[in-house]
Amino acid sequence: MAAEVSVAYKDYLAGLAAGVATVITGHPFDTVKVKLQKHHTDVHGIKYNNALHCTTRILKNEGVKGLYRGATSSFVGMAFESSLLFGVYSQTKQLLLEEAPNNSRPQLQVVIPSAAFGGALISFILCPSELVKCRMQVQGTDSLVPRSDRYAGPLDCALKTLKNEGVTGVFRGGFATLLRESIGNAVFFSTYEYSRYYMQLLLNSSFSNHSNQSKALIDVGVGIVSGGISGMAFWSAVLPIDVAKTVIQTTPDRSSSTNPFRVLHSIHSKAGIRGCYAGFGPTLMRAFPANAAAIVTWEFTAKILGIKRE
């Protein structure tokens, strides 16, 4: 029993390290994505021509710190979220594998429910964290938000939201977040497990006589590629839901619909399919390095902690 608790603790610790790596690598891309989603779907029209134009405007008007606007809440949220996601995924997968027939290949009947369950759980942490992050990100120099309504910082944003909108306001966009995370992580971990398995199979047979150092480099390379393409698969699958979530959480009219499907229908009628995929470019640009960093950090930390991968 003590050994099981020890392994579980290590799973969560490895996940926390992955979350920190994700924010450091991916937050600037996320800021650009959120700004594009907000302004491409806003009734006031398109503010930025593309991701490069948006990035240039941020750097010119706000400097590098503008790209990391809202990063404080992101660090807190992502650390807990990633720890819970990777920990729950690993523990649930281990539990389901005990009931599944022995097979070295990844099993979708194990991976999908484990990942979806982990994704559903983390949505309750992510929703308030991302609400604060998104509201901070959209209020830069180019923001349509009146200066009198802007927040001094993440804590000010959280407190004012709680005061003005109550607990339900803090969890605004919760259903959209739950959909995004449960579906997205099922896609993410399925892609990761299969791509990792087949790449390891191919490379290990090709480099079977190489040194341990070479094999370690191969593991890092596999982690980078499998993590990167898994992140891209995640966002390709759920970006429209994420666009709806951003609009729900940042709209000035707090009485507007929180139904992601109704919001997506409204976005499509105003901005077409382009509006539903607003921020797609910077999202994919972020997805590869951020998730590659997360997976490599997760696997490296797990190896240091002595966690045996299935």
Tab-separated table of C-alpha atoms in Angstrom:
chain	number	residue	atom	x	y	z
A	1	MET	CA	0.000	0.000	0.000
A	2	ALA	CA	2.806	2.409	0.938
A	3	ALA	CA	4.558	1.621	-2.343
A	4	GLU	CA	1.380	2.427	-4.309
A	5	VAL	CA	1.045	5.787	-2.536
A	6	SER	CA	4.703	6.523	-3.261
A	7	VAL	CA	4.276	5.800	-6.988
A	8	ALA	CA	1.098	7.908	-7.136
A	9	TYR	CA	2.901	10.835	-5.491
A	10	LYS	CA	5.661	10.600	-8.089
A	11	ASP	CA	3.131	10.548	-10.941
A	12	TYR	CA	1.632	13.822	-9.717
A	13	LEU	CA	5.062	15.390	-9.179
A	14	ALA	CA	6.133	14.522	-12.727
A	15	GLY	CA	2.909	16.059	-14.018
A	16	LEU	CA	3.561	19.274	-12.092
A	17	ALA	CA	6.996	19.610	-13.707
A	18	ALA	CA	5.381	19.138	-17.121
A	19	GLY	CA	2.920	21.945	-16.384
A	20	VAL	CA	5.661	24.433	-15.535
A	21	ALA	CA	7.482	23.572	-18.770
A	22	THR	CA	4.259	24.084	-20.733
A	23	VAL	CA	3.652	27.610	-19.432
A	24	ILE	CA	7.240	28.783	-19.926
A	25	THR	CA	7.249	27.529	-23.504
A	26	GLY	CA	3.700	28.174	-24.606
A	27	HIS	CA	2.211	31.199	-22.820
A	28	PRO	CA	3.295	33.856	-25.379
A	29	PHE	CA	1.607	31.857	-28.155
A	30	ASP	CA	-1.482	31.499	-25.963
A	31	THR	CA	-1.692	35.268	-25.455
A	32	VAL	CA	-1.706	35.824	-29.219
A	33	LYS	CA	-4.322	33.081	-29.652
A	34	VAL	CA	-6.670	34.587	-27.062
A	35	LYS	CA	-6.367	38.106	-28.506
A	36	LEU	CA	-7.126	36.812	-32.007
A	37	GLN	CA	-10.114	34.809	-30.753
A	38	LYS	CA	-11.512	37.797	-28.897
A	39	HIS	CA	-11.090	40.356	-31.673
A	40	HIS	CA	-11.941	38.104	-34.631
A	41	THR	CA	-15.306	37.264	-33.069
A	42	ASP	CA	-16.122	40.600	-31.443
A	43	VAL	CA	-18.987	42.696	-32.779
A	44	HIS	CA	-16.562	45.598	-33.225
A	45	GLY	CA	-14.726	43.705	-35.972
A	46	ILE	CA	-11.255	42.347	-36.599
A	47	LYS	CA	-8.498	44.161	-34.749
A	48	TYR	CA	-5.498	42.177	-35.968
A	49	ASN	CA	-4.728	41.028	-39.513
A	50	ASN	CA	-2.977	37.816	-38.452
A	51	ALA	CA	-0.841	36.254	-35.716
A	52	LEU	CA	2.332	38.070	-36.778
A	53	HIS	CA	0.549	41.432	-36.798
A	54	CYS	CA	-0.879	40.692	-33.350
A	55	THR	CA	2.527	39.680	-31.949
A	56	THR	CA	4.202	42.765	-33.415
A	57	ARG	CA	1.556	45.040	-31.899
A	58	ILE	CA	1.954	43.443	-28.479
A	59	LEU	CA	5.759	43.741	-28.522
A	60	LYS	CA	5.601	47.327	-29.776
A	61	ASN	CA	3.017	48.558	-27.283
A	62	GLU	CA	3.603	46.351	-24.244
A	63	GLY	CA	7.004	44.708	-24.658
A	64	VAL	CA	7.798	41.077	-23.864
A	65	LYS	CA	5.792	41.280	-20.632
A	66	GLY	CA	2.704	41.768	-22.794
A	67	LEU	CA	3.166	38.262	-24.186
A	68	TYR	CA	3.256	36.901	-20.622
A	69	ARG	CA	0.184	38.849	-19.482
A	70	GLY	CA	-1.883	36.573	-17.251
A	71	ALA	CA	1.013	34.138	-16.797
A	72	THR	CA	0.750	34.204	-12.993
A	73	SER	CA	-2.674	32.583	-12.951
A	74	SER	CA	-1.546	30.332	-15.781
A	75	PHE	CA	1.430	29.047	-13.742
A	76	VAL	CA	-0.785	28.288	-10.757
A	77	GLY	CA	-3.555	26.733	-12.822
A	78	MET	CA	-1.279	24.775	-15.140
A	79	ALA	CA	0.867	23.404	-12.309
A	80	PHE	CA	-2.155	21.949	-10.499
A	81	GLU	CA	-3.930	21.022	-13.739
A	82	SER	CA	-0.962	19.223	-15.238
A	83	SER	CA	-0.154	17.453	-11.978
A	84	LEU	CA	-3.741	16.228	-11.703
A	85	LEU	CA	-4.055	15.335	-15.399
A	86	PHE	CA	-0.879	13.281	-15.702
A	87	GLY	CA	-1.328	11.771	-12.247
A	88	VAL	CA	-4.958	10.733	-12.767
A	89	TYR	CA	-4.235	9.522	-16.295
A	90	SER	CA	-1.312	7.361	-15.139
A	91	GLN	CA	-3.168	5.950	-12.133
A	92	THR	CA	-6.426	5.283	-14.012
A	93	LYS	CA	-4.557	3.682	-16.907
A	94	GLN	CA	-2.677	1.441	-14.484
A	95	LEU	CA	-5.958	0.416	-12.856
A	96	LEU	CA	-7.636	-0.373	-16.190
A	97	LEU	CA	-4.583	-2.252	-17.480
A	98	GLU	CA	-4.985	-4.724	-14.613
A	99	GLU	CA	-8.378	-5.676	-16.073
A	100	ALA	CA	-7.238	-5.634	-19.716
A	101	PRO	CA	-5.539	-8.529	-21.534
A	102	ASN	CA	-1.747	-8.365	-21.613
A	103	ASN	CA	-0.656	-6.446	-24.685
A	104	SER	CA	2.437	-4.322	-25.212
A	105	ARG	CA	0.603	-2.100	-27.693
A	106	PRO	CA	-1.439	0.875	-26.433
A	107	GLN	CA	-5.094	-0.026	-25.908
A	108	LEU	CA	-7.713	2.573	-26.808
A	109	GLN	CA	-10.240	1.064	-24.385
A	110	VAL	CA	-7.763	1.964	-21.631
A	111	VAL	CA	-6.228	5.191	-22.950
A	112	ILE	CA	-9.431	7.020	-23.968
A	113	PRO	CA	-11.411	6.677	-20.689
A	114	SER	CA	-8.287	7.368	-18.606
A	115	ALA	CA	-7.526	10.545	-20.549
A	116	ALA	CA	-11.148	11.726	-20.748
A	117	PHE	CA	-11.599	11.207	-16.999
A	118	GLY	CA	-8.427	13.145	-16.237
A	119	GLY	CA	-9.505	15.895	-18.632
A	120	ALA	CA	-12.946	16.190	-17.049
A	121	LEU	CA	-11.439	16.529	-13.563
A	122	ILE	CA	-8.928	19.225	-14.488
A	123	SER	CA	-11.619	21.348	-16.141
A	124	PHE	CA	-12.796	22.378	-12.659
A	125	ILE	CA	-9.329	23.804	-11.938
A	126	LEU	CA	-8.739	25.185	-15.402
A	127	CYS	CA	-12.014	27.071	-15.757
A	128	PRO	CA	-11.446	29.770	-13.086
A	129	SER	CA	-7.729	29.932	-13.870
A	130	GLU	CA	-8.345	30.431	-17.589
A	131	LEU	CA	-11.142	32.909	-16.977
A	132	VAL	CA	-8.687	35.159	-15.123
A	133	LYS	CA	-5.952	34.532	-17.701
A	134	CYS	CA	-8.203	35.301	-20.678
A	135	ARG	CA	-9.642	38.469	-19.144
A	136	MET	CA	-6.128	39.696	-18.393
A	137	GLN	CA	-4.893	38.818	-21.873
A	138	VAL	CA	-7.611	40.721	-23.746
A	139	GLN	CA	-7.139	43.982	-21.843
A	140	GLY	CA	-3.799	45.092	-23.320
A	141	THR	CA	-3.124	48.389	-25.102
A	142	ASP	CA	-5.242	47.364	-28.116
A	143	SER	CA	-8.088	46.178	-25.915
A	144	LEU	CA	-11.720	47.113	-26.537
A	145	VAL	CA	-12.263	46.945	-22.763
A	146	PRO	CA	-12.748	50.465	-21.281
A	147	ARG	CA	-9.857	51.506	-19.032
A	148	SER	CA	-12.239	51.986	-16.117
A	149	ASP	CA	-13.203	48.314	-16.328
A	150	ARG	CA	-9.668	46.912	-16.541
A	151	TYR	CA	-8.038	44.837	-13.822
A	152	ALA	CA	-4.854	45.758	-11.958
A	153	GLY	CA	-3.676	42.150	-11.950
A	154	PRO	CA	-4.799	38.504	-11.753
A	155	LEU	CA	-5.790	38.729	-8.076
A	156	ASP	CA	-7.776	41.915	-8.710
A	157	CYS	CA	-9.506	40.171	-11.614
A	158	ALA	CA	-10.383	37.124	-9.514
A	159	LEU	CA	-11.685	39.185	-6.579
A	160	LYS	CA	-13.766	41.535	-8.748
A	161	THR	CA	-15.218	38.598	-10.670
A	162	LEU	CA	-16.166	36.885	-7.412
A	163	LYS	CA	-17.646	40.115	-6.021
A	164	ASN	CA	-19.600	41.126	-9.127
A	165	GLU	CA	-20.606	37.736	-10.517
A	166	GLY	CA	-20.418	35.369	-7.571
A	167	VAL	CA	-19.076	31.817	-7.592
A	168	THR	CA	-20.948	31.023	-10.813
A	169	GLY	CA	-19.080	33.888	-12.481
A	170	VAL	CA	-15.733	32.356	-11.567
A	171	PHE	CA	-16.825	29.148	-13.292
A	172	ARG	CA	-18.290	30.878	-16.341
A	173	GLY	CA	-17.469	28.768	-19.402
A	174	GLY	CA	-17.210	25.615	-17.295
A	175	PHE	CA	-19.186	23.371	-19.649
A	176	ALA	CA	-17.098	24.469	-22.642
A	177	THR	CA	-13.922	23.828	-20.648
A	178	LEU	CA	-15.120	20.353	-19.646
A	179	LEU	CA	-15.931	19.463	-23.267
A	180	ARG	CA	-12.599	20.771	-24.508
A	181	GLU	CA	-10.524	18.946	-21.903
A	182	SER	CA	-12.289	15.573	-21.937
A	183	ILE	CA	-12.421	15.307	-25.741
A	184	GLY	CA	-9.061	16.979	-26.304
A	185	ASN	CA	-7.120	14.846	-23.842
A	186	ALA	CA	-8.640	11.640	-25.194
A	187	VAL	CA	-7.261	12.684	-28.592
A	188	PHE	CA	-3.959	13.871	-27.081
A	189	PHE	CA	-3.050	10.740	-25.128
A	190	SER	CA	-4.264	8.368	-27.857
A	191	THR	CA	-2.025	10.148	-30.365
A	192	TYR	CA	0.855	10.243	-27.882
A	193	GLU	CA	0.710	6.589	-26.865
A	194	TYR	CA	0.464	5.267	-30.422
A	195	SER	CA	3.062	7.587	-31.972
A	196	ARG	CA	5.470	6.902	-29.098
A	197	TYR	CA	4.962	3.142	-29.345
A	198	TYR	CA	5.587	2.888	-33.085
A	199	MET	CA	8.512	5.329	-33.099
A	200	GLN	CA	10.187	3.461	-30.235
A	201	LEU	CA	9.561	0.170	-32.022
A	202	LEU	CA	11.136	1.427	-35.238
A	203	LEU	CA	14.089	3.267	-33.716
A	204	ASN	CA	14.987	0.655	-31.116
A	205	SER	CA	15.185	-2.033	-33.788
A	206	SER	CA	17.299	0.237	-35.999
A	207	PHE	CA	19.656	1.323	-33.202
A	208	SER	CA	19.661	-1.800	-31.042
A	209	ASN	CA	23.468	-1.913	-30.824
A	210	HIS	CA	23.980	1.732	-29.881
A	211	SER	CA	25.139	3.048	-26.497
A	212	ASN	CA	22.881	4.039	-23.618
A	213	GLN	CA	23.651	7.680	-24.395
A	214	SER	CA	22.380	7.257	-27.956
A	215	LYS	CA	19.243	5.535	-26.690
A	216	ALA	CA	18.669	8.394	-24.235
A	217	LEU	CA	18.865	10.874	-27.113
A	218	ILE	CA	16.412	8.729	-29.066
A	219	ASP	CA	13.996	8.833	-26.106
A	220	VAL	CA	14.207	12.635	-26.037
A	221	GLY	CA	13.639	12.814	-29.793
A	222	VAL	CA	10.633	10.509	-29.560
A	223	GLY	CA	9.254	12.599	-26.693
A	224	ILE	CA	9.620	15.814	-28.689
A	225	VAL	CA	7.911	14.442	-31.801
A	226	SER	CA	5.157	12.462	-30.053
A	227	GLY	CA	4.408	15.304	-27.632
A	228	GLY	CA	4.409	17.909	-30.388
A	229	ILE	CA	2.077	16.111	-32.779
A	230	SER	CA	-0.209	15.094	-29.905
A	231	GLY	CA	-0.582	18.731	-28.909
A	232	MET	CA	-1.409	19.668	-32.494
A	233	ALA	CA	-3.977	16.853	-32.634
A	234	PHE	CA	-5.558	18.109	-29.385
A	235	TRP	CA	-6.094	21.637	-30.676
A	236	SER	CA	-7.121	20.614	-34.172
A	237	ALA	CA	-9.921	18.580	-32.580
A	238	VAL	CA	-11.256	21.114	-30.067
A	239	LEU	CA	-10.281	24.634	-31.177
A	240	PRO	CA	-13.873	25.701	-32.033
A	241	ILE	CA	-14.932	24.774	-28.492
A	242	ASP	CA	-11.995	26.801	-27.164
A	243	VAL	CA	-13.041	29.801	-29.281
A	244	ALA	CA	-16.533	29.591	-27.784
A	245	LYS	CA	-15.041	29.345	-24.286
A	246	THR	CA	-12.915	32.457	-24.818
A	247	VAL	CA	-15.925	34.453	-26.027
A	248	ILE	CA	-18.079	33.217	-23.130
A	249	GLN	CA	-15.451	34.139	-20.537
A	250	THR	CA	-14.447	37.549	-21.939
A	251	THR	CA	-17.713	39.012	-23.209
A	252	PRO	CA	-18.679	42.231	-21.373
A	253	ASP	CA	-22.319	41.092	-21.317
A	254	ARG	CA	-22.303	38.605	-18.461
A	255	SER	CA	-25.970	37.724	-19.118
A	256	SER	CA	-25.170	36.343	-22.576
A	257	SER	CA	-25.369	32.615	-23.350
A	258	THR	CA	-22.845	30.213	-21.854
A	259	ASN	CA	-23.917	27.388	-24.171
A	260	PRO	CA	-20.823	26.730	-26.346
A	261	PHE	CA	-22.883	25.379	-29.257
A	262	ARG	CA	-25.147	28.429	-29.311
A	263	VAL	CA	-22.119	30.722	-29.088
A	264	LEU	CA	-20.396	28.860	-31.935
A	265	HIS	CA	-23.520	29.228	-34.070
A	266	SER	CA	-23.462	32.978	-33.394
A	267	ILE	CA	-19.744	33.192	-34.219
A	268	HIS	CA	-20.260	31.278	-37.466
A	269	SER	CA	-23.087	33.584	-38.518
A	270	LYS	CA	-20.871	36.653	-37.915
A	271	ALA	CA	-17.415	35.492	-38.991
A	272	GLY	CA	-17.905	32.177	-40.799
A	273	ILE	CA	-15.673	29.142	-40.362
A	274	ARG	CA	-12.672	31.444	-39.990
A	275	GLY	CA	-14.185	32.833	-36.809
A	276	CYS	CA	-14.698	29.319	-35.409
A	277	TYR	CA	-10.995	28.632	-35.933
A	278	ALA	CA	-9.718	32.051	-34.841
A	279	GLY	CA	-6.183	31.766	-33.515
A	280	PHE	CA	-5.548	28.449	-35.302
A	281	GLY	CA	-2.084	29.514	-36.520
A	282	PRO	CA	-0.594	30.578	-33.162
A	283	THR	CA	-2.396	27.694	-31.465
A	284	LEU	CA	-0.612	25.109	-33.620
A	285	MET	CA	2.654	27.062	-33.356
A	286	ARG	CA	2.291	26.875	-29.580
A	287	ALA	CA	1.020	23.306	-29.505
A	288	PHE	CA	4.159	21.641	-30.824
A	289	PRO	CA	6.875	23.233	-28.616
A	290	ALA	CA	4.692	23.516	-25.497
A	291	ASN	CA	3.511	19.905	-25.565
A	292	ALA	CA	6.901	18.606	-26.669
A	293	ALA	CA	8.382	20.356	-23.618
A	294	ALA	CA	5.634	18.931	-21.402
A	295	ILE	CA	6.116	15.335	-22.556
A	296	VAL	CA	9.931	15.434	-22.451
A	297	THR	CA	9.826	16.988	-18.961
A	298	TRP	CA	7.202	14.476	-17.809
A	299	GLU	CA	9.146	11.475	-19.092
A	300	PHE	CA	12.489	12.801	-17.809
A	301	THR	CA	11.095	13.561	-14.335
A	302	ALA	CA	9.366	10.175	-14.222
A	303	LYS	CA	12.649	8.468	-15.091
A	304	ILE	CA	14.511	10.377	-12.355
A	305	LEU	CA	11.810	9.428	-9.838
A	306	GLY	CA	12.027	5.790	-10.883
A	307	ILE	CA	8.541	5.495	-12.373
A	308	LYS	CA	8.232	2.516	-14.698
A	309	ARG	CA	6.334	3.317	-17.901
A	310	GLU	CA	3.862	0.779	-19.264
